[in-house]
XYZ file of C-alpha atoms in Angstrom:
281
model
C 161.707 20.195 -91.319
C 164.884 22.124 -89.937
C 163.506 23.306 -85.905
C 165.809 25.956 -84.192
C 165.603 28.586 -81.685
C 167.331 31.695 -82.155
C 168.708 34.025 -80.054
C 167.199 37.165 -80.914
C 167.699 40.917 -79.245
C 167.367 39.283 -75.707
C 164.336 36.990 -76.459
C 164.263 33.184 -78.230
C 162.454 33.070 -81.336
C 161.480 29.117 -82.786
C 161.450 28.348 -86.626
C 161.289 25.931 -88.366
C 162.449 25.697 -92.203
C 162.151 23.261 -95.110
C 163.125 23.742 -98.780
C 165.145 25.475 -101.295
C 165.282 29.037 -103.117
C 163.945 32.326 -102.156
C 163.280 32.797 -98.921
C 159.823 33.058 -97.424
C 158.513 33.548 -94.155
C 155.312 32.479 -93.117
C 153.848 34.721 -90.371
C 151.094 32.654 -88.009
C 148.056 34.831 -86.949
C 146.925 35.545 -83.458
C 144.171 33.482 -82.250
C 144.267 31.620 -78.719
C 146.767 28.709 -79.158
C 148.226 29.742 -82.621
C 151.388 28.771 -83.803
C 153.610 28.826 -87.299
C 153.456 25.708 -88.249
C 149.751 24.519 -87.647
C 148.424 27.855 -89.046
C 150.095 26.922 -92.182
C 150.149 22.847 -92.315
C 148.215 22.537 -95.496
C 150.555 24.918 -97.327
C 154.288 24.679 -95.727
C 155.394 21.890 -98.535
C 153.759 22.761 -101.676
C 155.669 25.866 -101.094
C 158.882 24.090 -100.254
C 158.992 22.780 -103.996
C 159.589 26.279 -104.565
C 161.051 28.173 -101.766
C 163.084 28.290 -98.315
C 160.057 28.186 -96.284
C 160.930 29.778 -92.771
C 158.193 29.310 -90.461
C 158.570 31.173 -86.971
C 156.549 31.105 -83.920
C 156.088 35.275 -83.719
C 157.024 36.070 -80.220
C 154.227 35.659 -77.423
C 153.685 32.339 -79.447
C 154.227 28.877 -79.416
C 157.651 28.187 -78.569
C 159.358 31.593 -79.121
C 159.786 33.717 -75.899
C 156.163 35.209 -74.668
C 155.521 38.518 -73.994
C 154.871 41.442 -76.117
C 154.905 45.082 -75.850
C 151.410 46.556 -75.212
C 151.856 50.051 -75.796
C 153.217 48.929 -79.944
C 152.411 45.455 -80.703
C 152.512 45.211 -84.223
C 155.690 47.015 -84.065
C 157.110 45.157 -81.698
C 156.444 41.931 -83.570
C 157.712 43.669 -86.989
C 161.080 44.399 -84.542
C 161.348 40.336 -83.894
C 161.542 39.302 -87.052
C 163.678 41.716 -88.579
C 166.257 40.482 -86.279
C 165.004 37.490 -87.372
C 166.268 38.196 -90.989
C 169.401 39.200 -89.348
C 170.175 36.067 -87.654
C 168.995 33.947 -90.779
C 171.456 36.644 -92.439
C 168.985 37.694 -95.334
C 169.283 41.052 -96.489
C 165.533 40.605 -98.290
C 162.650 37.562 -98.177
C 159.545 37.398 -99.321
C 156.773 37.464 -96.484
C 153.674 35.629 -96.463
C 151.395 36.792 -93.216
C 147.786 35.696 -91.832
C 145.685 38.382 -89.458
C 148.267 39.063 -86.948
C 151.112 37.783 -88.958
C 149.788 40.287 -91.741
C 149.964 43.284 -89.790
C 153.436 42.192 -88.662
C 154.491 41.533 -92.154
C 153.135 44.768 -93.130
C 154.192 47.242 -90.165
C 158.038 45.191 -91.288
C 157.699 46.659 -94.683
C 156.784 50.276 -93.816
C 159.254 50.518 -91.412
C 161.911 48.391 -93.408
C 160.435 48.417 -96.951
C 164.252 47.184 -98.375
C 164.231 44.190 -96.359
C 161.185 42.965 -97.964
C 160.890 41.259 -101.472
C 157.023 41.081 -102.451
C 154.299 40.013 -99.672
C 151.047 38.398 -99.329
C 148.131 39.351 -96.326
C 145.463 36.969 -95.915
C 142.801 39.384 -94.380
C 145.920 41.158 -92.320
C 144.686 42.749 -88.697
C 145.070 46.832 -88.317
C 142.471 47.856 -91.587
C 140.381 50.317 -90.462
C 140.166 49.342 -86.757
C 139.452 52.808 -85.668
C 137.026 53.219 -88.174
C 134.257 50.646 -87.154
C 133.644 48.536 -84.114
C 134.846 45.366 -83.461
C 133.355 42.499 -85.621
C 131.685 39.359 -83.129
C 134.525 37.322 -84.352
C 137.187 39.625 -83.005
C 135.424 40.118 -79.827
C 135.048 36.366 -79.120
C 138.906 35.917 -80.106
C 140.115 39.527 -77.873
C 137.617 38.022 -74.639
C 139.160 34.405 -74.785
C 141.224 34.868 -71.738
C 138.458 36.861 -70.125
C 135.899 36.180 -68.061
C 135.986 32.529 -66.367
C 139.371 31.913 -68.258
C 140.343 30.044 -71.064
C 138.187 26.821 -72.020
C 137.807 24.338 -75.060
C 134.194 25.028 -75.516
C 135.461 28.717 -75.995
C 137.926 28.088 -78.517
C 135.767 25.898 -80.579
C 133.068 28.406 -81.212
C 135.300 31.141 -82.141
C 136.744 28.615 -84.592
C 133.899 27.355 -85.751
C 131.403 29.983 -85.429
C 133.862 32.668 -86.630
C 137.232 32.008 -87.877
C 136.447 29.489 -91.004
C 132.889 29.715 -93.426
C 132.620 25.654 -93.160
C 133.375 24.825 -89.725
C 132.847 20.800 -90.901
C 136.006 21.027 -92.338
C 137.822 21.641 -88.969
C 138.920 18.486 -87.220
C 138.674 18.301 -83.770
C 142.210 17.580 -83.364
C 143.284 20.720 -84.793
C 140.868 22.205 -82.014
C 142.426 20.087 -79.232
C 145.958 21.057 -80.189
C 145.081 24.817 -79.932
C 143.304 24.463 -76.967
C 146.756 22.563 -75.083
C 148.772 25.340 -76.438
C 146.254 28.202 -75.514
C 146.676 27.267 -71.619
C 150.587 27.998 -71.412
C 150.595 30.289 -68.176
C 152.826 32.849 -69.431
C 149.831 33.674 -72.274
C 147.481 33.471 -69.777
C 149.127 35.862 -67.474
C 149.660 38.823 -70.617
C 147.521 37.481 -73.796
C 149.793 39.180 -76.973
C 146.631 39.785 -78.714
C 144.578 42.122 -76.375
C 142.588 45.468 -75.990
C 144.823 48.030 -75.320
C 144.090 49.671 -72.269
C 145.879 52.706 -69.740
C 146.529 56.192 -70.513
C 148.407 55.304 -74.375
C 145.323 53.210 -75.642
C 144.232 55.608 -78.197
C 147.759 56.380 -79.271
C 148.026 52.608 -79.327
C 145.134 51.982 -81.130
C 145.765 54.913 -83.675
C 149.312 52.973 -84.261
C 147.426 49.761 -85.233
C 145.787 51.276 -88.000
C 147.641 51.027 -90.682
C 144.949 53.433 -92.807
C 146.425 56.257 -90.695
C 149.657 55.631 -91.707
C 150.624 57.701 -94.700
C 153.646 55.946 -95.631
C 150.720 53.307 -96.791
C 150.355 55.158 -99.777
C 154.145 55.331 -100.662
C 154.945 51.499 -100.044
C 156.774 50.322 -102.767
C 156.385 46.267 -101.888
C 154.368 44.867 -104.698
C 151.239 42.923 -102.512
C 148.987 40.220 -102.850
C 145.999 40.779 -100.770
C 143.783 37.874 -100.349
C 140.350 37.995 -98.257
C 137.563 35.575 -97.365
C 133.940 36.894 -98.732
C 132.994 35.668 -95.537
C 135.527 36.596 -93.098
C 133.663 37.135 -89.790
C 137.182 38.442 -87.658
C 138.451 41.124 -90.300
C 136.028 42.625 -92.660
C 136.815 42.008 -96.223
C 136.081 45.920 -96.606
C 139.928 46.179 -94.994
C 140.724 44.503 -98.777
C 139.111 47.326 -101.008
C 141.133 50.145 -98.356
C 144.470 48.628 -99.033
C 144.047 48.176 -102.905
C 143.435 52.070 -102.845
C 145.833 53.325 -100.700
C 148.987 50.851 -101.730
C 150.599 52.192 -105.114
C 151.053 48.103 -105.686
C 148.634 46.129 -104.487
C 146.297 43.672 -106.385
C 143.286 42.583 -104.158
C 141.767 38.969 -104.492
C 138.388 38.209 -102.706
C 137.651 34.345 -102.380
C 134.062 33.211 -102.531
C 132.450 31.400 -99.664
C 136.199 31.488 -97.312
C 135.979 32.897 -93.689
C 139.130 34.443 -92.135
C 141.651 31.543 -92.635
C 142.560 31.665 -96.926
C 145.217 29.621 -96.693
C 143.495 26.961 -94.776
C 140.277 26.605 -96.263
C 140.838 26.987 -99.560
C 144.455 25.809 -99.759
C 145.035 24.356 -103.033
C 143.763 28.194 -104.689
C 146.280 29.749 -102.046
C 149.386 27.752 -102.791
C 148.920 28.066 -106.664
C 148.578 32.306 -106.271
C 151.021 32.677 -103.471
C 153.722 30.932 -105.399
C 152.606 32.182 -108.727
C 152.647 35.994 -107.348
C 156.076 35.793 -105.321
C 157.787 34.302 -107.991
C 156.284 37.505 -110.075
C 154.356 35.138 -112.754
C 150.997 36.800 -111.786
C-alpha cells in the first residue's frame, strides 16, 4: 500500500491507498485507538481487485493531525475529507463509512451530495441520538478517557463486551494495537469522540442527528445500509429510520453481527459492498 500525508486546509491528513478503478474511501469509526487501516484489514484488498481503495486516518486519528471541532464534529470531519477529495483531485468517489466514519460519510453527502458516487454505512453514528438514551456500549466507548484514564482492561471490555457479537474472534493483538494507539497524549488531552458539553450542547447534539435533518429525505446518493442484529453501540432501529427517510436507501440487517459488519462478517461485506458500488445489486 501507497502511505502519504496530505496537506489539508491547515491540518495533515494520512492515507493510505492500494488498487485500481473507482475510487473508494474507507472511513474508520471512532472507538479509543481506531485507525483506517486496522478498522478495515480484513476488507482493504478484496476491494482493491476492484477499486482505488483510499484509506484515511479521519482527523483526531491515527496519524492525521488530532483535534476536532466540538461545537460540529461530524461536520467538521465531513470538511476534512472533502478537501481530501480535493487534494486526491476527485470530483466524485464512492464512500464506504463505519459508526463515526458513517456519519462523516453521510453529513459529506448532505452537505456535498455531487461529490459523492453511491455509499455504504455500517451502523453509521447520529440515528436517532436525541431520540433515546445512550446504549451501554456507547457509554463505555464516550467514558474511555474518563474517570482513572485510559487502560487496556477498559478497552477490552468495550470491545469485547460491546463492539463485536463473538468477542472469541478478536485477537488480542488487535486489542494491544488499539490500546498503544489510544494513549497518544494529544487524544487524551481532547478525545474527538466525546459528550458535548457548554452552552451549544443541545445545538450540538441536535446537529448530530441526522433524523432532524430534512435534507435526509431529499438525498439523492443511492445507500447501502448494513447493521448488526446485535449491535450493542448503535441500535439497529437507526437502520429501519434511514430506509424511511432516504428516497434511496436499501437496508440490510446481518444475523448474529455486533457493531463492526465489516469485521465480523467480512467475506458477506466485501461481496455486497463491491456488488452494490459497482451498481450490480
Amino acid at each position: 500500500m501507497r502511505e502519504t500525508t496530505y496537506d489539508v486546509g491547515g491540518r495533515k491528513i494520512f492515507a493510505a491507498e492500494t488498487g485500481e478503478g473507482p475510487a473508494v474511501l474507507l472511513l474508520h469509526g471512532g472507538g479509543p485507538g481506531a485507525s483506517g487501516v486496522s478498522n478495515y484489514a480484513r476488507n482493504i484488498a478484496e476491494l482493491a481487485k476492484e477499486y482505488r481503495v483510499v484509506v484515511p486516518d479521519l482527523p483526531g486519528y491515527g496519524r492525521s493531525t488530532k483535534g476536532i471541532d466540538a461545537a460540529d464534529p461530524f461536520g467538521d470531519l465531513a470538511s476534512g475529507i472533502r478537501a481530501l477529495l480535493d487534494e486526491l483531485d476527485l470530483e466524485k468517489a464512492h464512500l464506504v463509512g463505519n459508526s463515526y466514519g458513517g456519519a462523516c460519510a453521510l453529513r459529506l453527502a448532505l452537505d456535498t451530495p455531487d461529490r459523492v458516487g453511491r455509499m455504504v454505512l455500517m451502523g453509521p453514528g447520529g440515528i436517532g441520538t436525541t431520540r433515546a438514551l445512550p446504549t451501554p456500549g456507547l457509554n463505555s466507548l464516550l467514558n474511555y478517557y474518563g474517570g482513572d484514564g485510559p487502560s487496556r482492561l477498559k478497552l477490552e471490555k468495550f470491545i469485547r463486551n460491546h463492539l463485536v457479537f463473538n468477542a472469541a474472534d478478536i485477537p488480542d493483538s488487535v486489542i494491544d494495537e488499539r490500546y498503544r494507539a489510544s494513549l497518544d497524549p494529544e487524544v487524551i488531552a481532547a478525545p474527538p469522540l466525546r459528550r458535548p458539553s457548554g452552552p451549544g450542547a443541545v445545538r450540538t447534539l441536535v446537529k448530530m442527528d441526522f433524523t432532524r435533518d430534512r435534507r435526509l429525505s431529499r438525498l439523492p446518493v443511492p445507500t447501502l445500509v448494513l447493521w448488526g442484529t446485535r449491535d450493542k453501540v448503535n441500535r439497529p432501529s437507526g437502520g429501519r429510520m434511514l430506509a424511511e427517510r432516504m428516497p434511496n436507501c436499501d437496508l440490510y440487517l446481518v444475523a448474529n453481527t455486533g457493531h463492526w459488519v465489516q469485521f465480523e462478517r467480512a467475506h458477506l461485506f466485501n461481496r455486497l459492498c463491491a456488488d452494490f458500488l459497482a451498481g450490480r445489486r
